[in-house]
Short mmCIF file of C-alpha atoms and ligand atoms in Angstrom, two decimals:
data_model
loop_
_atom_site.label_atom_id
_atom_site.label_comp_id
_atom_site.label_asym_id
_atom_site.label_seq_id
_atom_site.Cartn_x
_atom_site.Cartn_y
_atom_site.Cartn_z
CA MET R 1 0.00 0.00 0.00
CA MET R 2 1.27 3.49 -0.82
CA SER R 3 1.96 5.49 2.32
CA ASN R 4 1.55 9.23 2.45
CA ALA R 5 4.35 9.37 4.98
CA PRO R 6 7.16 11.69 4.00
CA THR R 7 10.38 9.81 3.27
CA VAL R 8 12.52 12.67 4.52
CA ARG R 9 11.59 14.36 7.77
CA SER R 10 11.93 18.10 8.12
CA GLY R 11 11.16 20.30 11.08
CA ARG R 12 11.23 19.06 14.64
CA HIS R 13 10.03 15.68 15.80
CA PHE R 14 7.14 16.05 18.26
CA LEU R 15 8.15 14.16 21.40
CA GLN R 16 4.82 14.05 23.21
CA ILE R 17 5.36 11.00 25.36
CA PRO R 18 5.05 11.71 29.09
CA GLY R 19 8.79 11.70 29.48
CA PRO R 20 11.52 11.75 28.55
CA ALA R 21 10.18 15.15 27.60
CA ASN R 22 11.51 17.98 25.46
CA VAL R 23 14.78 19.50 26.64
CA PRO R 24 15.24 23.27 26.16
CA ASP R 25 17.90 24.20 23.62
CA ARG R 26 19.73 26.28 26.21
CA VAL R 27 19.90 23.27 28.56
CA LEU R 28 21.38 21.20 25.73
CA ARG R 29 23.89 23.97 25.12
CA ALA R 30 24.74 24.18 28.83
CA MET R 31 25.64 20.49 28.74
CA ALA R 32 27.82 20.82 25.65
CA MET R 33 30.84 21.75 27.74
CA PRO R 34 34.22 20.21 28.43
CA VAL R 35 34.04 17.70 31.26
CA ILE R 36 35.59 19.06 34.46
CA ASP R 37 37.43 17.45 37.36
CA HIS R 38 34.75 16.16 39.70
CA ARG R 39 37.15 16.50 42.64
CA GLY R 40 38.09 20.07 41.82
CA PRO R 41 36.80 23.41 43.14
CA GLU R 42 34.73 24.27 40.06
CA PHE R 43 32.76 21.06 40.42
CA ALA R 44 32.29 21.61 44.16
CA GLU R 45 30.52 24.91 43.42
CA LEU R 46 28.31 23.20 40.84
CA GLY R 47 27.49 20.34 43.24
CA LYS R 48 26.50 22.72 46.03
CA GLU R 49 24.45 24.85 43.67
CA VAL R 50 22.41 22.00 42.19
CA VAL R 51 21.73 20.35 45.56
CA ALA R 52 20.55 23.72 46.93
CA GLY R 53 18.35 24.24 43.86
CA MET R 54 16.83 20.78 44.13
CA LYS R 55 15.96 21.48 47.76
CA ARG R 56 13.92 24.43 46.54
CA VAL R 57 12.18 22.26 43.95
CA PHE R 58 11.35 19.54 46.50
CA LYS R 59 10.47 22.31 49.01
CA THR R 60 12.67 20.79 51.65
CA GLY R 61 15.33 21.94 54.06
CA GLU R 62 16.47 18.34 54.47
CA MET R 63 18.87 16.09 52.60
CA VAL R 64 18.73 15.74 48.84
CA VAL R 65 20.70 12.96 47.12
CA ILE R 66 21.48 12.98 43.40
CA TYR R 67 22.43 9.70 41.74
CA PRO R 68 23.73 9.01 38.26
CA SER R 69 20.71 6.76 37.66
CA SER R 70 17.22 6.64 36.26
CA GLY R 71 14.10 6.89 38.44
CA THR R 72 14.18 3.14 39.07
CA GLY R 73 17.48 3.52 40.89
CA ALA R 74 15.99 6.24 43.07
CA TRP R 75 13.09 3.86 43.90
CA GLU R 76 15.58 1.23 45.02
CA ALA R 77 17.52 3.77 47.05
CA ALA R 78 14.33 4.81 48.89
CA LEU R 79 13.46 1.26 49.89
CA SER R 80 16.93 -0.15 50.52
CA ASN R 81 18.06 2.72 52.75
CA THR R 82 15.09 2.62 55.09
CA LEU R 83 13.77 -0.94 55.38
CA SER R 84 14.80 -4.42 56.52
CA PRO R 85 14.06 -7.85 55.01
CA GLY R 86 10.48 -8.92 55.73
CA ASP R 87 9.27 -5.41 56.61
CA ARG R 88 5.62 -4.82 55.79
CA VAL R 89 4.95 -2.13 53.18
CA LEU R 90 1.62 -0.72 51.98
CA MET R 91 1.40 -0.03 48.24
CA PHE R 92 -1.50 0.76 45.90
CA GLU R 93 -2.24 -0.51 42.42
CA THR R 94 -2.74 2.83 40.73
CA GLY R 95 -1.12 1.75 37.46
CA GLN R 96 2.00 0.37 35.84
CA PHE R 97 4.57 2.32 37.83
CA ALA R 98 3.05 1.44 41.19
CA SER R 99 3.06 -2.19 39.99
CA LEU R 100 6.75 -1.98 39.02
CA TRP R 101 7.71 -0.40 42.35
CA ARG R 102 5.82 -3.15 44.11
CA ALA R 103 7.60 -5.85 42.06
CA MET R 104 10.92 -4.31 43.09
CA ALA R 105 9.91 -4.25 46.75
CA VAL R 106 8.98 -7.95 46.56
CA ARG R 107 12.32 -8.76 44.89
CA LEU R 108 14.15 -6.90 47.64
CA GLY R 109 12.49 -9.15 50.22
CA LEU R 110 9.79 -6.85 51.58
CA ASP R 111 6.33 -8.05 52.55
CA VAL R 112 4.08 -5.92 50.34
CA GLU R 113 0.37 -5.46 50.86
CA PHE R 114 -0.79 -4.27 47.43
CA ILE R 115 -4.23 -2.66 47.56
CA PRO R 116 -5.93 -3.51 44.25
CA GLY R 117 -7.07 -0.72 41.97
CA ASP R 118 -8.90 -0.32 38.66
CA TRP R 119 -6.31 1.98 37.00
CA ARG R 120 -8.99 4.69 36.73
CA HIS R 121 -8.80 5.94 40.31
CA GLY R 122 -6.01 6.99 42.61
CA VAL R 123 -5.37 6.04 46.20
CA ASP R 124 -8.41 6.41 48.44
CA PRO R 125 -7.23 8.20 51.60
CA ALA R 126 -10.03 6.48 53.58
CA VAL R 127 -8.47 3.08 52.74
CA VAL R 128 -5.07 4.32 53.95
CA GLU R 129 -6.64 5.41 57.23
CA GLU R 130 -8.55 2.15 57.61
CA LYS R 131 -5.51 -0.06 56.90
CA LEU R 132 -3.24 1.86 59.24
CA THR R 133 -5.81 2.14 62.03
CA ALA R 134 -6.24 -1.66 61.89
CA ASP R 135 -2.45 -2.10 62.20
CA ARG R 136 -2.32 -1.63 65.97
CA ALA R 137 1.06 -3.37 66.25
CA HIS R 138 2.58 -0.91 63.76
CA GLN R 139 3.88 -3.67 61.54
CA VAL R 140 3.53 -1.51 58.44
CA LYS R 141 6.88 0.25 58.11
CA ALA R 142 6.19 2.31 54.99
CA VAL R 143 3.36 3.64 52.84
CA CYS R 144 4.47 4.09 49.22
CA VAL R 145 2.48 6.14 46.71
CA VAL R 146 3.16 7.21 43.13
CA HIS R 147 2.16 10.88 43.09
CA ASN R 148 1.46 11.02 39.37
CA GLU R 149 0.79 7.68 37.68
CA THR R 150 2.39 8.27 34.31
CA SER R 151 0.64 5.19 32.88
CA THR R 152 -2.89 6.40 33.64
CA GLY R 153 -2.78 10.19 33.98
CA ILE R 154 -3.92 10.06 37.59
CA ALA R 155 -2.47 12.37 40.21
CA ASN R 156 -2.82 11.17 43.77
CA ARG R 157 -3.85 13.59 46.49
CA ILE R 158 -0.73 13.49 48.63
CA PRO R 159 -1.84 15.97 51.37
CA GLU R 160 -5.05 13.97 51.89
CA ILE R 161 -3.08 10.74 52.15
CA ARG R 162 -0.73 12.40 54.64
CA ALA R 163 -3.76 13.51 56.67
CA ALA R 164 -5.11 9.94 56.61
CA ILE R 165 -1.80 8.60 57.99
CA ASP R 166 -1.95 11.25 60.71
CA ARG R 167 -5.56 10.46 61.62
CA ALA R 168 -4.53 6.83 62.09
CA GLY R 169 -1.70 8.04 64.34
CA HIS R 170 0.61 5.64 62.53
CA PRO R 171 4.43 6.01 62.49
CA ALA R 172 5.02 4.41 59.04
CA LEU R 173 7.44 6.16 56.73
CA PHE R 174 5.71 7.93 53.84
CA MET R 175 7.43 7.52 50.44
CA VAL R 176 6.27 9.30 47.31
CA ASP R 177 7.36 8.85 43.70
CA THR R 178 7.34 12.23 41.93
CA VAL R 179 9.08 11.06 38.75
CA SER R 180 6.38 12.59 36.53
CA SER R 181 5.12 15.35 38.81
CA LEU R 182 8.07 17.21 40.32
CA ALA R 183 8.54 20.67 38.81
CA SER R 184 5.19 20.31 37.01
CA ILE R 185 2.57 19.74 39.73
CA ASP R 186 2.62 21.35 43.18
CA TYR R 187 4.67 19.26 45.59
CA ARG R 188 5.90 19.99 49.13
CA HIS R 189 8.21 17.43 50.73
CA ASP R 190 8.52 19.13 54.13
CA GLU R 191 5.01 20.57 54.50
CA TRP R 192 3.42 17.22 53.61
CA ARG R 193 5.93 15.44 55.85
CA VAL R 194 7.02 12.98 53.22
CA ASP R 195 9.97 10.87 54.35
CA VAL R 196 11.45 9.92 51.00
CA THR R 197 10.59 11.60 47.72
CA VAL R 198 11.80 9.87 44.57
CA CYS R 199 12.40 11.59 41.23
CA GLY R 200 14.23 11.37 37.90
CA SER R 201 15.62 14.05 35.59
CA GLN R 202 13.79 13.38 32.34
CA LYS R 203 10.37 14.94 32.86
CA GLY R 204 9.48 18.17 34.68
CA LEU R 205 13.14 18.94 35.30
CA MET R 206 13.60 19.31 31.53
CA LEU R 207 16.75 17.20 31.27
CA PRO R 208 17.68 14.04 29.43
CA PRO R 209 17.34 10.80 31.42
CA GLY R 210 20.23 9.95 33.73
CA LEU R 211 19.76 11.55 37.14
CA GLY R 212 17.84 10.02 40.05
CA PHE R 213 16.90 11.91 43.20
CA ASN R 214 15.88 11.23 46.77
CA ALA R 215 14.72 13.92 49.19
CA VAL R 216 15.19 12.42 52.63
CA SER R 217 13.55 13.46 55.91
CA ARG R 218 15.39 13.32 59.21
CA LYS R 219 13.12 10.43 60.19
CA ALA R 220 14.09 8.48 57.06
CA LEU R 221 17.77 9.20 57.63
CA ALA R 222 17.43 7.92 61.19
CA ALA R 223 15.69 4.80 59.86
CA SER R 224 18.67 4.20 57.57
CA ASP R 225 20.90 3.72 60.64
CA SER R 226 19.13 0.47 61.49
CA ALA R 227 17.73 -0.60 58.07
CA ARG R 228 19.16 -3.98 57.07
CA LEU R 229 18.32 -4.34 53.38
CA GLN R 230 21.53 -4.85 51.38
CA ARG R 231 22.80 -1.66 49.78
CA SER R 232 26.09 -0.27 48.67
CA TYR R 233 25.86 1.99 45.61
CA TRP R 234 22.62 3.51 46.91
CA ASP R 235 23.76 4.11 50.49
CA TRP R 236 22.75 7.59 51.66
CA GLN R 237 25.42 7.66 54.35
CA ALA R 238 28.11 8.33 51.77
CA MET R 239 26.11 11.33 50.50
CA ARG R 240 25.48 13.01 53.83
CA ASP R 241 28.03 15.76 53.29
CA THR R 242 27.39 16.49 49.62
CA ALA R 243 25.30 19.61 50.27
CA GLN R 244 28.24 21.12 52.22
CA THR R 245 31.16 19.87 50.17
CA GLY R 246 29.58 19.71 46.71
CA THR R 247 31.39 16.46 46.05
CA PHE R 248 29.98 13.00 45.44
CA PRO R 249 31.20 9.59 46.66
CA TYR R 250 31.60 8.38 43.07
CA THR R 251 31.84 9.92 39.63
CA PRO R 252 28.79 12.13 39.18
CA ALA R 253 27.08 12.75 35.83
CA THR R 254 28.99 16.00 35.39
CA ASN R 255 27.40 17.28 32.22
CA LEU R 256 23.86 16.43 33.27
CA LEU R 257 24.54 18.55 36.34
CA PHE R 258 25.55 21.47 34.06
CA GLY R 259 22.15 20.96 32.46
CA LEU R 260 20.42 20.78 35.82
CA ARG R 261 21.97 24.09 36.86
CA GLU R 262 20.49 25.68 33.73
CA SER R 263 17.04 24.12 34.09
CA LEU R 264 16.90 25.08 37.77
CA GLN R 265 17.59 28.66 36.80
CA MET R 266 14.73 28.54 34.30
CA LEU R 267 12.29 26.89 36.70
CA LEU R 268 13.13 28.67 39.94
CA ASP R 269 14.53 32.06 39.00
CA GLU R 270 12.91 32.89 35.67
CA GLU R 271 9.45 31.31 35.31
CA GLY R 272 8.93 30.46 38.99
CA LEU R 273 7.45 27.19 40.22
CA ASP R 274 3.92 28.56 40.73
CA ALA R 275 3.79 29.76 37.12
CA VAL R 276 5.20 26.40 35.99
CA PHE R 277 2.37 24.61 37.83
CA ARG R 278 -0.25 26.96 36.33
CA ARG R 279 1.14 26.41 32.84
CA HIS R 280 0.90 22.64 33.21
CA ALA R 281 -2.63 22.79 34.65
CA ARG R 282 -3.78 24.98 31.77
CA HIS R 283 -2.34 22.71 29.09
CA ALA R 284 -3.88 19.68 30.77
CA GLU R 285 -7.29 21.36 30.84
CA ALA R 286 -7.01 22.32 27.16
CA THR R 287 -6.09 18.71 26.37
CA ARG R 288 -9.11 17.36 28.23
CA ARG R 289 -11.34 19.83 26.37
CA ALA R 290 -9.97 18.48 23.10
CA VAL R 291 -10.66 14.90 24.22
CA ALA R 292 -14.23 15.81 25.19
CA GLY R 293 -14.59 17.64 21.88
CA TRP R 294 -13.62 14.44 20.04
CA GLY R 295 -16.31 12.63 22.02
CA LEU R 296 -13.64 10.43 23.62
CA GLU R 297 -13.01 9.66 27.27
CA VAL R 298 -9.99 10.18 29.49
CA LEU R 299 -8.91 7.18 31.57
CA CYS R 300 -8.87 9.12 34.85
CA ALA R 301 -12.40 8.81 36.25
CA ASP R 302 -12.16 11.33 39.10
CA PRO R 303 -11.71 15.02 38.21
CA ARG R 304 -9.97 15.59 41.56
CA GLU R 305 -7.20 13.32 40.26
CA TYR R 306 -6.66 14.72 36.78
CA SER R 307 -2.95 14.88 35.98
CA SER R 308 -1.39 18.10 34.76
CA THR R 309 1.44 16.31 32.96
CA VAL R 310 -0.16 13.44 31.04
CA THR R 311 -3.60 12.60 29.69
CA ALA R 312 -4.46 8.97 28.88
CA VAL R 313 -7.19 8.78 26.26
CA LEU R 314 -9.38 5.69 25.79
CA VAL R 315 -10.03 4.59 22.22
CA PRO R 316 -13.45 3.08 21.51
CA ASP R 317 -13.79 -0.71 21.86
CA GLY R 318 -12.66 -2.59 18.79
CA HIS R 319 -9.95 -0.03 17.96
CA ASP R 320 -6.24 -0.29 18.68
CA ALA R 321 -4.56 2.69 20.32
CA ASP R 322 -1.11 1.45 19.26
CA ARG R 323 -2.11 1.39 15.61
CA LEU R 324 -3.25 5.00 15.99
CA ARG R 325 0.13 5.87 17.51
CA GLU R 326 1.94 4.18 14.63
CA ILE R 327 -0.11 6.09 12.07
CA ILE R 328 0.58 9.38 13.83
CA LEU R 329 4.32 8.66 14.05
CA ASP R 330 4.46 7.63 10.43
CA ALA R 331 2.42 10.48 9.02
CA PHE R 332 3.18 13.38 11.35
CA ASP R 333 6.46 12.48 13.06
CA MET R 334 4.94 12.65 16.53
CA SER R 335 5.55 10.17 19.35
CA LEU R 336 2.69 9.62 21.79
CA GLY R 337 2.83 7.41 24.88
CA THR R 338 1.78 3.80 24.52
CA GLY R 339 -0.73 2.10 26.81
CA LEU R 340 1.24 0.19 29.46
CA GLY R 341 0.36 -3.06 31.20
CA ARG R 342 -3.34 -3.57 31.65
CA VAL R 343 -4.35 -0.74 29.32
CA GLN R 344 -2.09 -1.64 26.41
CA GLY R 345 -3.87 -1.01 23.10
CA LYS R 346 -6.75 0.62 24.94
CA VAL R 347 -5.26 4.04 25.60
CA PHE R 348 -2.75 6.41 24.13
CA ARG R 349 -1.10 9.01 26.29
CA ILE R 350 -0.46 12.64 25.48
CA GLY R 351 2.47 14.09 27.39
CA HIS R 352 2.11 17.83 28.05
CA LEU R 353 4.96 18.47 30.42
CA GLY R 354 8.32 20.07 30.76
CA TRP R 355 9.52 22.54 28.17
CA PHE R 356 6.24 23.15 26.42
CA ASN R 357 3.99 25.96 25.21
CA ASP R 358 0.58 26.70 23.72
CA LEU R 359 1.56 26.20 20.10
CA MET R 360 3.39 22.95 20.85
CA LEU R 361 0.16 21.76 22.45
CA CYS R 362 -1.90 22.93 19.45
CA GLY R 363 0.43 21.03 17.11
CA THR R 364 0.19 17.96 19.32
CA LEU R 365 -3.61 18.00 19.44
CA SER R 366 -3.80 18.64 15.69
CA GLY R 367 -1.62 15.59 15.09
CA VAL R 368 -3.95 13.50 17.27
CA GLU R 369 -7.07 14.78 15.50
CA MET R 370 -5.60 14.08 12.05
CA GLY R 371 -4.45 10.68 13.26
CA LEU R 372 -7.92 9.77 14.56
CA HIS R 373 -9.23 10.65 11.14
CA ARG R 374 -6.65 8.57 9.27
CA ALA R 375 -7.02 5.60 11.62
CA GLY R 376 -10.77 5.58 11.11
CA ILE R 377 -11.43 5.89 14.82
CA PRO R 378 -14.95 7.20 15.37
CA HIS R 379 -14.77 10.70 16.81
CA ARG R 380 -16.32 14.11 16.41
CA ALA R 381 -14.49 16.93 14.71
CA GLY R 382 -13.82 19.96 16.85
CA GLY R 383 -11.57 18.73 19.63
CA VAL R 384 -8.73 20.97 18.53
CA THR R 385 -11.14 23.90 18.21
CA ALA R 386 -12.34 23.38 21.78
CA ALA R 387 -8.73 23.48 23.00
CA LEU R 388 -7.95 26.59 20.93
CA GLU R 389 -10.98 28.39 22.33
CA TYR R 390 -9.89 27.58 25.86
CA LEU R 391 -6.29 28.66 25.27
CA ALA R 392 -7.32 31.83 23.43
CA ALA R 393 -9.62 32.94 26.24
CA ARG R 394 -7.04 32.82 29.03
C1 PLP W 1 5.94 7.56 37.89
C2 PLP W 1 7.18 6.85 37.44
N1 PLP W 1 7.92 6.21 38.36
C3 PLP W 1 9.04 5.57 38.03
C4 PLP W 1 9.48 5.53 36.74
C5 PLP W 1 10.72 4.77 36.40
O1 PLP W 1 11.73 5.68 36.08
P1 PLP W 1 12.90 5.32 35.03
O2 PLP W 1 12.26 4.81 33.80
O3 PLP W 1 13.59 6.65 34.89
O4 PLP W 1 13.77 4.31 35.70
C6 PLP W 1 8.77 6.20 35.74
C7 PLP W 1 9.21 6.19 34.34
O5 PLP W 1 8.56 6.68 33.45
C8 PLP W 1 7.59 6.88 36.11
O6 PLP W 1 6.85 7.53 35.21
#
């Protein structure tokens, strides 16, 4: 069959997966520098600067650890630094990433209670309260939640979950994965008394993949003194002085840290985090208006849990979301997120995070609308128009 796909691509590829997300040109340029001595004074200044900046992003006065790793490494660091073999952990099936974190916890030898979910709703704070209240012997050592489920476009209500833990009067550590929410959706490590926050570089922080982060409360650091899970590379103890010295216990990802310095300047000093959050919320709302305009449905069933960084869109029964994605990639050079795990083939995901603006969103939604047309997926025209009207009005 003849394809209408261009054989030579021109213009920019549209990378609209929910991370790795688009990296600003100036961040790419900031990384295109000669590598420096990671034991020298220039690096020490850089190290101190990026740790201080990340504390502002996490909204914490406590320890921040930066690993040369992806988010998965930062997950392992959170668990292995704080827990001992056989410790009971409460986790929630909010989607693929919660399922992967759980699988890791099981492999590490933890005793995970995994509260089932339907992938359309987030964590119910009432269930957290009920489970912890019933645990009179305080056997549950940690409650682990994925703030923003990248696979489903569901953002959990972290302050409400914190309040539920408090109402139960339970001492469990609270661990939150912010891989696809930090620097995009409001997050407050100290105020919400999170013990370990996990993140990676490739989404809201506007960097390529390759850095993993933990923000660590004093309570979590104290827990690490007696935690007996095996760890070596991930051990926080070796990182305790990094904020003061700016040096790392092993070779850091020097050039990614040059990039991080640049992106922190953009996020914290130029746009400001509150404006960054508003921008993401606005693009997410415009995206949902487009989806409603097409007569399609978003996967997230509770408007209180809509994600500002990713929207998962259900395709009608009998249609294949991955075929739609292939058509869009082929014809319009745009990558959309695939359906993961349970929702494979049933949803496609539109990433609207990181370095992004109104016209990038309009191009993205136009590509989806044209793709729906080409794929023969039943939909109404006018989704893009609904988004444009929303964006034009505010
Ligand atoms: C919410 C969430 N947690 C964890 C991960 C795993 O991070 P990585 O793929 O960087 O190891 C991802 C990756 O997309 C994610 O979206």
